[in-house]
Short mmCIF file of C-alpha atoms in Angstrom, two decimals:
data_model
loop_
_atom_site.label_atom_id
_atom_site.label_comp_id
_atom_site.label_asym_id
_atom_site.label_seq_id
_atom_site.Cartn_x
_atom_site.Cartn_y
_atom_site.Cartn_z
CA MET J 12 60.89 137.80 61.80
CA VAL J 13 63.29 135.11 62.95
CA LEU J 14 66.25 137.11 61.64
CA ALA J 15 65.02 140.17 63.51
CA LEU J 16 64.76 138.27 66.78
CA ALA J 17 68.21 136.83 66.29
CA TYR J 18 69.60 140.30 65.65
CA VAL J 19 67.97 141.62 68.85
CA ALA J 20 69.28 138.67 70.90
CA ALA J 21 72.80 139.19 69.58
CA ALA J 22 72.65 142.88 70.40
CA VAL J 23 71.50 142.16 73.94
CA TRP J 24 74.29 139.60 74.42
CA ARG J 25 76.89 142.10 73.19
CA LYS J 26 75.58 144.69 75.64
CA VAL J 27 75.64 142.25 78.56
CA SER J 28 79.09 140.92 77.69
CA GLU J 29 80.46 144.43 77.56
CA GLN J 30 79.35 144.94 81.19
CA LEU J 31 80.54 141.54 82.44
CA ARG J 32 84.02 141.00 83.75
CA VAL J 33 85.91 137.74 84.28
CA GLU J 34 85.70 138.32 88.04
CA ASP J 35 81.90 138.47 87.80
CA VAL J 36 81.71 135.14 85.97
CA GLY J 37 84.10 133.59 88.48
CA LEU J 38 82.06 134.92 91.36
CA ALA J 39 78.84 133.56 89.86
CA VAL J 40 80.41 130.10 89.39
CA VAL J 41 81.71 130.09 92.98
CA GLY J 42 78.28 131.19 94.20
CA LEU J 43 76.55 128.39 92.32
CA PHE J 44 79.14 125.92 93.64
CA LEU J 45 78.63 127.02 97.24
CA CYS J 46 74.85 127.07 96.95
CA SER J 47 74.87 123.59 95.46
CA ALA J 48 77.17 122.35 98.23
CA ALA J 49 75.00 123.96 100.93
CA MET J 50 71.83 122.44 99.50
CA GLN J 51 73.46 119.01 99.41
CA ARG J 52 74.64 119.36 102.99
CA LEU J 53 71.17 120.37 104.21
CA THR J 54 69.23 117.69 102.33
CA SER J 55 71.57 114.66 102.57
CA LYS J 56 72.16 112.43 105.62
CA GLY J 57 75.53 111.19 104.40
CA PRO J 58 78.97 112.79 104.03
CA MET J 59 79.59 115.84 101.87
CA ILE J 60 79.10 115.24 98.13
CA TRP J 61 80.76 118.13 96.33
CA PRO J 62 79.59 119.55 92.99
CA VAL J 63 81.58 118.06 90.08
CA LEU J 64 84.07 116.23 92.36
CA GLY J 65 81.56 114.13 94.29
CA ILE J 66 82.80 112.42 97.45
CA ILE J 67 86.50 112.55 96.49
CA PRO J 68 87.45 115.75 98.40
CA THR J 69 85.71 114.44 101.51
CA LEU J 70 87.67 111.18 101.33
CA PHE J 71 90.90 113.10 100.71
CA PHE J 72 90.41 115.11 103.92
CA HIS J 73 90.10 111.87 105.92
CA LEU J 74 92.80 109.62 104.45
CA GLU J 75 94.59 109.34 107.80
CA ASP J 76 91.51 108.09 109.67
CA ILE J 77 89.40 106.72 106.82
CA TYR J 78 87.87 103.78 108.75
CA GLU J 79 86.92 105.79 111.84
CA TRP J 80 85.58 108.61 109.66
CA ALA J 81 83.47 106.14 107.65
CA THR J 82 82.11 104.70 110.89
CA GLY J 83 81.09 108.13 112.14
CA ALA J 84 79.52 109.05 108.80
CA ILE J 85 77.49 105.83 108.75
CA VAL J 86 76.27 106.38 112.32
CA ARG J 87 75.16 109.93 111.50
CA ALA J 88 73.40 108.71 108.36
CA GLY J 89 71.47 106.01 110.21
CA GLY J 90 73.33 103.02 108.75
CA THR J 91 73.23 103.74 105.00
CA PHE J 92 74.14 106.67 102.79
CA PRO J 93 74.39 107.30 99.03
CA PHE J 94 77.57 108.51 97.33
CA ARG J 95 78.88 109.42 93.89
CA GLY J 96 82.31 110.11 92.44
CA MET J 97 83.39 112.69 89.88
CA TRP J 98 81.07 113.72 87.08
CA PHE J 99 81.35 111.35 84.12
CA GLY J 100 83.33 108.92 86.30
CA ASN J 101 80.45 106.43 86.39
CA CYS J 102 81.00 105.83 90.11
CA TYR J 103 77.91 105.86 92.33
CA GLY J 104 76.12 103.71 94.87
CA VAL J 105 75.58 103.32 98.61
CA MET J 106 77.57 102.54 101.74
CA THR J 107 75.86 100.44 104.39
CA VAL J 108 76.26 98.40 107.57
CA ASP J 109 72.68 97.10 107.65
CA PRO J 110 72.73 93.27 108.10
CA ALA J 111 69.37 92.99 106.29
CA LYS J 112 70.75 94.73 103.20
CA ILE J 113 73.92 92.64 103.35
CA GLU J 114 71.92 89.42 103.52
CA TYR J 115 69.77 90.58 100.60
CA MET J 116 72.89 91.32 98.55
CA LEU J 117 75.06 88.33 99.51
CA LYS J 118 72.34 85.69 99.64
CA THR J 119 68.80 86.61 98.56
CA ARG J 120 69.85 88.41 95.36
CA PHE J 121 73.32 86.92 95.11
CA ALA J 122 73.19 86.64 91.30
CA ASN J 123 72.49 90.37 90.93
CA PHE J 124 75.44 91.46 93.07
CA PRO J 125 78.68 89.90 91.76
CA LYS J 126 82.17 91.26 92.34
CA GLY J 127 81.70 93.09 89.07
CA ARG J 128 83.91 94.49 86.34
CA TYR J 129 85.41 97.25 88.52
CA TYR J 130 86.94 94.68 90.90
CA ARG J 131 87.93 92.10 88.28
CA GLU J 132 89.63 94.70 86.09
CA ARG J 133 92.03 95.72 88.88
CA PHE J 134 93.06 92.19 89.79
CA ALA J 135 93.10 90.87 86.21
CA GLU J 136 96.89 90.74 85.74
CA LEU J 137 97.68 89.04 89.05
CA LEU J 138 94.72 86.71 89.55
CA GLY J 139 93.49 86.14 86.00
CA ASP J 140 90.30 84.11 86.26
CA GLY J 141 91.07 82.66 89.69
CA ILE J 142 88.29 82.08 92.22
CA PHE J 143 89.08 85.29 94.09
CA ASN J 144 88.48 87.29 90.92
CA ALA J 145 85.74 85.27 89.23
CA ASP J 146 81.97 85.53 88.88
CA ASP J 147 79.19 83.38 87.43
CA GLU J 148 80.09 79.94 86.01
CA ALA J 149 83.86 80.42 86.34
CA TRP J 150 83.41 81.05 90.05
CA LYS J 151 80.98 78.13 90.50
CA GLU J 152 83.38 75.66 88.89
CA GLN J 153 86.27 76.71 91.09
CA ARG J 154 84.09 76.86 94.18
CA ARG J 155 83.01 73.26 93.62
CA ALA J 156 86.61 72.16 93.12
CA ALA J 157 87.84 74.04 96.20
CA ALA J 158 85.05 72.86 98.50
CA GLY J 159 85.38 69.26 97.35
CA GLU J 160 89.10 69.08 98.04
CA MET J 161 89.42 71.36 101.08
CA HIS J 162 86.65 69.57 102.96
CA SER J 163 88.14 66.14 102.28
CA GLY J 164 89.69 64.20 105.16
CA ARG J 165 92.94 63.80 103.24
CA PHE J 166 93.47 67.55 102.76
CA ALA J 167 92.39 68.32 106.34
CA GLU J 168 94.98 65.89 107.68
CA TYR J 169 97.67 67.25 105.35
CA SER J 170 96.96 70.91 106.15
CA ALA J 171 97.02 70.22 109.89
CA GLY J 172 100.38 68.52 109.43
CA THR J 173 101.84 71.46 107.49
CA ILE J 174 100.72 73.92 110.18
CA THR J 175 102.21 71.80 112.95
CA SER J 176 105.45 71.33 111.05
CA LEU J 177 105.87 75.04 110.36
CA VAL J 178 104.98 76.13 113.90
CA HIS J 179 107.38 73.73 115.60
CA GLY J 180 110.03 73.36 112.91
CA LYS J 181 110.37 77.04 112.03
CA LEU J 182 108.25 79.63 113.88
CA LEU J 183 109.16 78.54 117.42
CA VAL J 184 112.80 78.17 116.40
CA VAL J 185 112.85 81.81 115.26
CA LEU J 186 111.07 82.94 118.44
CA HIS J 187 113.52 81.04 120.63
CA LYS J 188 116.41 82.93 119.03
CA LEU J 189 114.62 86.28 119.37
CA SER J 190 113.73 85.69 123.02
CA ARG J 191 117.33 84.91 123.94
CA THR J 192 118.68 88.06 122.30
CA ARG J 193 115.67 90.21 123.36
CA GLU J 194 115.74 91.50 119.79
CA ASN J 195 112.80 93.55 118.48
CA VAL J 196 110.93 92.09 115.52
CA ASP J 197 107.99 93.15 113.38
CA LEU J 198 105.38 90.58 114.38
CA GLN J 199 103.19 91.41 111.38
CA ASP J 200 106.08 90.62 109.03
CA LEU J 201 106.86 87.43 110.93
CA PHE J 202 103.26 86.23 110.60
CA LEU J 203 103.19 87.19 106.91
CA ARG J 204 106.23 84.97 106.40
CA PHE J 205 104.62 82.13 108.33
CA THR J 206 101.29 82.27 106.49
CA PHE J 207 103.00 82.61 103.11
CA ASP J 208 105.05 79.45 103.69
CA ASN J 209 101.97 77.69 105.08
CA ILE J 210 99.60 78.62 102.28
CA CYS J 211 102.18 77.78 99.59
CA MET J 212 102.62 74.34 101.13
CA ALA J 213 98.85 73.88 101.28
CA ALA J 214 98.27 75.15 97.72
CA PHE J 215 101.39 74.04 95.82
CA GLY J 216 103.13 71.59 98.12
CA VAL J 217 106.17 73.89 98.00
CA ASP J 218 107.90 75.60 100.94
CA PRO J 219 109.30 78.99 99.80
CA GLY J 220 111.46 79.26 102.93
CA CYS J 221 110.37 82.71 104.14
CA LEU J 222 110.51 81.63 107.78
CA ALA J 223 114.12 80.44 107.84
CA VAL J 224 115.98 81.52 110.98
CA ASP J 225 117.74 84.41 109.21
CA LEU J 226 114.39 85.65 107.77
CA PRO J 227 115.69 85.85 104.18
CA VAL J 228 114.30 87.76 101.21
CA VAL J 229 112.61 85.17 98.96
CA PRO J 230 112.15 86.36 95.33
CA PHE J 231 108.75 84.70 94.82
CA ALA J 232 107.41 85.96 98.16
CA LYS J 233 108.80 89.45 97.56
CA ALA J 234 107.28 89.57 94.06
CA PHE J 235 103.93 88.34 95.39
CA GLU J 236 103.92 91.03 98.08
CA GLN J 237 104.80 93.74 95.54
CA ALA J 238 102.19 92.50 93.06
CA THR J 239 99.52 92.60 95.78
CA GLU J 240 100.39 96.08 97.03
CA LEU J 241 100.67 97.55 93.51
CA THR J 242 97.34 95.99 92.54
CA LEU J 243 95.70 97.53 95.61
CA PHE J 244 97.08 100.91 94.49
CA ARG J 245 94.63 100.72 91.58
CA PHE J 246 91.73 100.91 94.04
CA ILE J 247 93.05 104.17 95.48
CA VAL J 248 93.80 106.21 92.34
CA PRO J 249 91.34 107.13 89.55
CA PRO J 250 91.25 104.72 86.57
CA PHE J 251 92.59 107.29 84.12
CA VAL J 252 95.79 107.48 86.22
CA TRP J 253 96.74 103.82 86.41
CA LYS J 254 95.43 102.97 82.95
CA VAL J 255 97.61 105.67 81.36
CA MET J 256 100.58 104.39 83.39
CA ARG J 257 99.85 100.85 82.20
CA ARG J 258 99.54 102.00 78.58
CA PHE J 259 102.97 103.65 78.68
CA ASP J 260 104.51 101.01 80.96
CA VAL J 261 105.75 103.45 83.61
CA GLY J 262 105.76 103.89 87.39
CA SER J 263 103.82 101.47 89.57
CA GLU J 264 102.30 99.73 86.55
CA ARG J 265 105.73 98.76 85.23
CA ARG J 266 106.72 97.41 88.65
CA LEU J 267 103.42 95.53 88.81
CA LYS J 268 104.08 93.90 85.44
CA ASP J 269 107.56 92.77 86.56
CA ALA J 270 106.25 91.40 89.88
CA VAL J 271 103.36 89.56 88.22
CA ARG J 272 105.76 88.03 85.71
CA THR J 273 107.85 86.58 88.55
CA VAL J 274 104.78 85.23 90.37
CA HIS J 275 103.32 83.64 87.25
CA LYS J 276 106.66 82.14 86.21
CA PHE J 277 106.96 80.37 89.57
CA ALA J 278 103.32 79.23 89.53
CA GLU J 279 103.43 78.04 85.91
CA LYS J 280 106.62 76.03 86.49
CA THR J 281 105.13 74.42 89.60
CA VAL J 282 101.98 73.41 87.70
CA VAL J 283 103.92 72.02 84.70
CA ASP J 284 106.34 70.09 86.93
CA ARG J 285 103.52 68.64 89.03
CA ARG J 286 101.56 67.55 85.98
CA ALA J 287 104.71 65.93 84.57
CA GLU J 288 105.22 64.13 87.89
CA PHE J 289 101.59 62.98 87.77
CA GLU J 290 101.99 61.61 84.24
CA SER J 291 105.33 59.93 84.99
CA ARG J 292 103.73 58.11 87.92
CA LYS J 293 100.86 56.99 85.68
CA GLY J 294 98.09 58.99 87.27
CA SER J 295 99.38 59.30 90.81
CA THR J 296 101.12 62.11 92.70
CA CYS J 297 102.30 59.53 95.22
CA ASP J 298 101.85 60.81 98.77
CA ARG J 299 101.19 64.45 97.87
CA SER J 300 98.03 65.95 99.35
CA ASP J 301 98.42 69.65 98.54
CA LEU J 302 95.57 71.35 96.69
CA LEU J 303 97.32 71.44 93.31
CA SER J 304 98.18 67.73 93.43
CA ARG J 305 94.67 66.81 94.55
CA LEU J 306 93.12 68.78 91.68
CA ILE J 307 95.43 67.18 89.10
CA GLU J 308 94.77 63.73 90.51
CA ALA J 309 91.00 64.24 90.58
CA GLU J 310 90.68 66.10 87.28
CA THR J 311 90.74 63.27 84.74
CA GLU J 312 87.54 62.28 83.06
CA GLU J 313 86.57 59.76 80.43
CA ASP J 314 86.11 61.01 76.92
CA ASP J 315 83.18 59.99 74.73
CA ASN J 316 84.92 56.77 73.63
CA GLY J 317 85.61 55.68 77.18
CA GLY J 318 88.89 54.41 78.54
CA CYS J 319 91.08 57.37 77.54
CA THR J 320 91.48 60.30 79.85
CA LYS J 321 92.05 63.98 79.30
CA PRO J 322 92.80 66.89 81.61
CA LYS J 323 89.72 68.57 83.02
CA PHE J 324 91.58 71.68 84.15
CA SER J 325 94.00 73.65 82.00
CA ASN J 326 97.40 74.70 83.32
CA LYS J 327 96.14 78.31 83.35
CA PHE J 328 93.11 77.29 85.42
CA LEU J 329 95.32 75.57 88.00
CA LYS J 330 97.79 78.48 88.07
CA ASP J 331 95.06 81.12 88.55
CA PHE J 332 93.28 78.98 91.14
CA CYS J 333 96.37 78.47 93.30
CA ILE J 334 97.46 82.12 93.10
CA SER J 335 94.00 83.18 94.29
CA PHE J 336 94.24 80.65 97.10
CA ILE J 337 97.60 82.08 98.22
CA LEU J 338 96.28 85.65 98.12
CA ALA J 339 93.23 84.73 100.18
CA GLY J 340 95.25 82.80 102.77
CA ARG J 341 98.43 84.85 103.12
CA ASP J 342 97.26 88.27 104.25
CA THR J 343 94.07 87.50 106.14
CA SER J 344 95.38 85.17 108.87
CA SER J 345 98.68 87.00 109.35
CA VAL J 346 97.02 90.40 109.77
CA ALA J 347 94.39 88.89 112.08
CA LEU J 348 97.08 87.37 114.32
CA ALA J 349 98.98 90.67 114.52
CA TRP J 350 95.87 92.56 115.72
CA PHE J 351 95.05 89.70 118.13
CA PHE J 352 98.42 89.88 119.91
CA TRP J 353 98.27 93.68 119.99
CA LEU J 354 94.86 93.54 121.69
CA LEU J 355 96.17 91.06 124.28
CA THR J 356 98.82 93.57 125.41
CA ASP J 357 96.03 95.92 126.58
CA HIS J 358 93.85 93.12 127.97
CA PRO J 359 96.03 90.94 130.23
CA HIS J 360 92.97 89.30 131.81
CA VAL J 361 92.09 87.82 128.38
CA GLU J 362 95.63 86.48 128.01
CA GLU J 363 95.43 84.94 131.49
CA ARG J 364 92.16 83.20 130.70
CA ILE J 365 93.56 81.83 127.42
CA LEU J 366 96.59 80.52 129.35
CA ARG J 367 94.29 78.79 131.85
CA GLU J 368 92.44 77.12 128.96
CA VAL J 369 95.72 76.05 127.34
CA SER J 370 97.01 74.79 130.69
CA ASP J 371 93.78 72.84 131.35
CA THR J 372 94.08 71.28 127.89
CA ILE J 373 97.58 70.03 128.71
CA LYS J 374 96.52 68.75 132.15
CA ARG J 375 93.84 66.57 130.54
CA ARG J 376 96.56 64.56 128.85
CA GLN J 377 97.32 61.13 130.27
CA HIS J 378 101.03 61.81 130.68
CA ARG J 379 102.43 64.72 132.69
CA VAL J 380 104.25 67.36 130.64
CA HIS J 381 107.74 68.24 131.92
CA ASP J 382 109.09 70.17 128.94
CA LEU J 383 107.07 72.80 127.06
CA ASN J 384 109.13 72.15 123.93
CA HIS J 385 107.45 68.77 123.68
CA VAL J 386 103.91 70.17 123.73
CA ILE J 387 102.32 69.85 120.30
CA PHE J 388 98.59 70.51 120.24
CA THR J 389 96.37 68.11 118.32
CA VAL J 390 93.48 69.21 116.11
CA ASP J 391 90.99 67.87 118.66
CA GLU J 392 92.66 69.82 121.47
CA LEU J 393 92.53 73.03 119.42
CA LYS J 394 88.85 72.46 118.65
CA ARG J 395 88.09 72.33 122.39
CA MET J 396 89.77 75.71 123.06
CA ASP J 397 86.51 77.66 123.01
CA TYR J 398 87.75 80.77 124.77
CA LEU J 399 90.74 81.08 122.45
CA GLN J 400 88.39 80.88 119.47
CA ALA J 401 86.17 83.50 121.11
CA ALA J 402 89.15 85.82 121.60
CA ILE J 403 90.30 85.41 117.99
CA SER J 404 86.75 85.95 116.74
CA GLU J 405 86.41 89.07 118.86
CA SER J 406 89.71 90.40 117.54
CA LEU J 407 88.53 89.77 113.98
CA ARG J 408 85.25 91.52 114.75
CA LEU J 409 87.03 94.72 115.78
CA TYR J 410 89.85 94.47 113.24
CA PRO J 411 88.60 92.43 110.26
CA SER J 412 91.30 91.46 107.76
CA VAL J 413 89.14 92.87 104.96
CA PRO J 414 87.72 96.10 106.46
CA ILE J 415 85.49 97.10 103.53
CA ASP J 416 84.05 95.05 100.69
CA PHE J 417 81.67 95.81 97.86
CA LYS J 418 79.52 94.32 95.15
CA GLU J 419 78.21 95.74 91.89
CA ALA J 420 74.53 95.71 90.86
CA MET J 421 73.95 94.02 87.52
CA GLU J 422 70.39 95.40 87.25
CA ASP J 423 68.22 97.95 89.06
CA ASP J 424 67.20 96.63 92.46
CA VAL J 425 65.47 97.66 95.69
CA PHE J 426 66.59 96.63 99.20
CA PRO J 427 63.97 95.41 101.71
CA ASP J 428 63.74 98.86 103.35
CA GLY J 429 62.98 100.54 100.01
CA THR J 430 66.50 101.82 99.25
CA ALA J 431 66.90 101.79 95.47
CA VAL J 432 70.13 100.89 93.66
CA LYS J 433 70.66 101.51 89.98
CA LYS J 434 72.31 99.19 87.51
CA GLY J 435 76.09 99.58 87.81
CA ALA J 436 75.89 100.95 91.38
CA ARG J 437 78.53 99.76 93.83
CA VAL J 438 77.24 98.73 97.21
CA PHE J 439 79.98 99.04 99.82
CA TYR J 440 79.61 97.48 103.24
CA SER J 441 82.04 98.41 106.00
CA ILE J 442 82.85 95.34 108.07
CA TYR J 443 85.07 97.52 110.28
CA SER J 444 82.18 99.89 110.98
CA MET J 445 79.68 97.11 111.64
CA ALA J 446 81.68 96.10 114.71
CA ARG J 447 81.22 99.60 116.11
CA MET J 448 77.44 99.80 115.69
CA GLU J 449 75.42 99.71 118.91
CA SER J 450 72.40 98.66 116.87
CA ILE J 451 74.26 95.47 115.86
CA TRP J 452 76.51 94.60 118.83
CA GLY J 453 75.07 96.57 121.75
CA LYS J 454 76.38 99.34 124.00
CA ASP J 455 79.73 97.62 124.50
CA CYS J 456 80.35 97.24 120.75
CA GLY J 457 83.68 99.11 120.92
CA GLU J 458 85.10 96.89 123.66
CA PHE J 459 87.30 93.84 123.20
CA ARG J 460 85.17 91.31 125.06
CA PRO J 461 85.57 87.64 124.02
CA GLU J 462 82.84 86.67 126.48
CA ARG J 463 80.22 87.87 123.98
CA TRP J 464 81.00 84.70 122.00
CA ILE J 465 80.55 82.30 124.92
CA LYS J 466 77.14 80.78 125.66
CA ASP J 467 76.78 78.16 128.40
CA GLY J 468 80.55 77.78 128.51
CA MET J 469 80.82 77.00 124.80
CA PHE J 470 81.75 79.05 121.75
CA ALA J 471 78.63 80.26 119.93
CA THR J 472 78.59 81.58 116.39
CA GLU J 473 76.78 84.69 115.16
CA SER J 474 74.82 85.36 111.98
CA GLN J 475 77.21 85.53 109.04
CA PHE J 476 75.39 88.67 107.85
CA LYS J 477 76.10 90.38 111.15
CA TYR J 478 79.65 89.03 111.27
CA THR J 479 80.85 89.10 107.66
CA VAL J 480 84.54 88.60 108.45
CA PHE J 481 84.55 85.36 106.44
CA ASN J 482 82.17 86.70 103.79
CA ALA J 483 78.64 85.28 103.72
CA GLY J 484 76.08 83.46 101.61
CA PRO J 485 77.32 81.32 98.70
CA ARG J 486 80.74 83.02 98.90
CA LEU J 487 81.29 82.08 102.56
CA CYS J 488 85.01 81.36 102.90
CA VAL J 489 85.78 77.70 102.11
CA GLY J 490 88.98 78.01 104.15
CA LYS J 491 87.31 79.18 107.37
CA LYS J 492 88.06 75.98 109.31
CA PHE J 493 91.63 75.96 108.01
CA ALA J 494 92.09 79.61 109.09
CA TYR J 495 90.78 79.03 112.62
CA MET J 496 92.93 75.92 113.09
CA GLN J 497 95.98 77.81 111.80
CA MET J 498 95.40 80.85 114.04
CA LYS J 499 94.61 78.77 117.13
CA MET J 500 97.70 76.60 116.66
CA VAL J 501 99.94 79.67 116.32
CA ALA J 502 98.34 81.59 119.20
CA ALA J 503 98.27 78.66 121.65
CA SER J 504 101.83 77.55 120.81
CA ILE J 505 103.25 81.06 121.25
CA LEU J 506 101.29 82.04 124.38
CA LEU J 507 102.21 78.79 126.11
CA ARG J 508 105.90 79.65 125.77
CA TYR J 509 106.15 83.44 125.53
CA HIS J 510 104.67 86.71 126.67
CA VAL J 511 104.57 89.13 123.73
CA GLU J 512 105.36 92.73 124.63
CA VAL J 513 104.87 95.67 122.28
CA VAL J 514 107.91 97.94 122.12
CA LYS J 515 107.31 101.12 124.16
CA GLY J 516 106.42 104.12 122.04
CA HIS J 517 105.47 102.03 119.01
CA LYS J 518 102.31 103.46 117.50
CA VAL J 519 99.73 101.18 115.91
CA ALA J 520 97.29 102.37 113.26
CA PRO J 521 95.54 100.69 110.32
CA LYS J 522 96.85 101.23 106.80
CA MET J 523 94.45 102.29 104.05
CA THR J 524 94.45 99.26 101.76
CA THR J 525 91.95 96.51 101.00
CA THR J 526 93.60 94.47 103.79
CA LEU J 527 93.80 95.90 107.32
CA TYR J 528 97.58 95.97 107.66
CA MET J 529 99.17 97.85 110.53
CA LYS J 530 100.69 100.94 108.94
CA ASP J 531 104.09 100.58 110.64
CA GLY J 532 103.94 96.91 111.53
CA LEU J 533 103.98 95.67 115.15
CA GLN J 534 107.36 95.89 116.87
CA VAL J 535 107.51 93.42 119.75
CA THR J 536 109.85 91.46 122.00
CA PHE J 537 109.32 87.87 123.17
CA ILE J 538 109.73 87.09 126.86
CA GLU J 539 110.07 83.40 127.74
CA ARG J 540 107.62 82.14 130.34
CA ASP J 541 108.39 80.17 133.44
CA ASP J 542 107.25 76.56 132.82
CA LEU J 543 105.34 76.47 136.11
CA VAL J 544 103.48 79.69 135.34
CA ALA J 545 102.43 78.45 131.93
CA VAL J 546 101.32 74.92 132.75
CA HIS J 547 100.29 74.73 136.40
#
């Protein structure tokens, strides 16, 4: 009986196959594809999820305006939408701008939403197990070490000194030369040089010299920049592309390996030399107050027998920690300052109000100022510049240094509004898009309006889950105070002396990377101010 049925089935199949043509099969597949796509479009609130390819074609069509497209898609979806990648790619999750979901993920259920393997795998070569790439206990240990040292009075005093020294000893010297020659310069590059020197001095106690008057190419800085950009490339291409390239040591992966080798060689030598200096001075790094020296000095602990000491942190730990610190501090402040000065060019009334605040700060001094070159702002004076902080915060709101971030669900979970996320899902939250949500910031959300941060004449903070520029919850940036002091010192010192003018015809647009670089930099000229205009 079974054999008879099989024989009949085979005969039927032969008959059908004789009538079928390749074109018919192709047409049927296309029909199924289109029907599936149409059904998805009609039933889903989010962007187009294609059969087989998932969201990839949709992203590809919007590479040139990815952040604005994402914002529009989120608005149309009501604040949250699901996505998936290619079949068998194991990429799925949700995109959101909902502060309640972000708080749930970054605070309430913090342990269930770490950076995750996807993130750590891409930064593994450059950052190792550094704080910027760590989860769980490894992250906690480094967080404790970072918070303990960065919040100490000794480090605060040292970091303020390094910022002041760099601004007046290097940055303003370069700007003076540029203003006299009326030479164009890429302001984004200039700020990257400044922040790199600054963060290396804060982390390692070493000045790489990127901000010398001739703006030289510094091997360590160049290698660090290349390593960062090539690592970010891994977030853009599918894993099977960069992993194959890494396996055969070709293309961008070979360049990444060479750049990382240079970065690690510099960092390792600095750590070894500093530890040797510490040991030669019998447990003291003399007057050094950089983060590396402070960690080495504070790391010793008694062993079980008492009296003897042993290192608490390995050389690898210190190397990874400091490299993470440089990565976190180099790009974020420099990019933020570039967008800030660009916004001022279109909002002269904001620049005028900042100048009034700066001028009032100088007038409060006991002694009259006759030469702007002698004006060096103190930490207390910078703290009192509320409107400047409001303007920087507003600039960061609209153009956050990290435009999109994500976490990975360790286990199945459900957000407060009932949205379910499966184990392994990636939850993206668009910080760039949040700034453009009327439901979060009101009708004027798209406007650059520093006044939204002023309450009763004073700067007023917002919920960290509404304003996630400095992350939020347990991962709230430990360098937030350092970053604000750095940006305020740079902005106030420059604006007091110069008007910054964007070169006519220069187009500004964000670059699609994990940091919101300007695609073609920011070409500007510096115009020296009249002393009377600036101070009186």
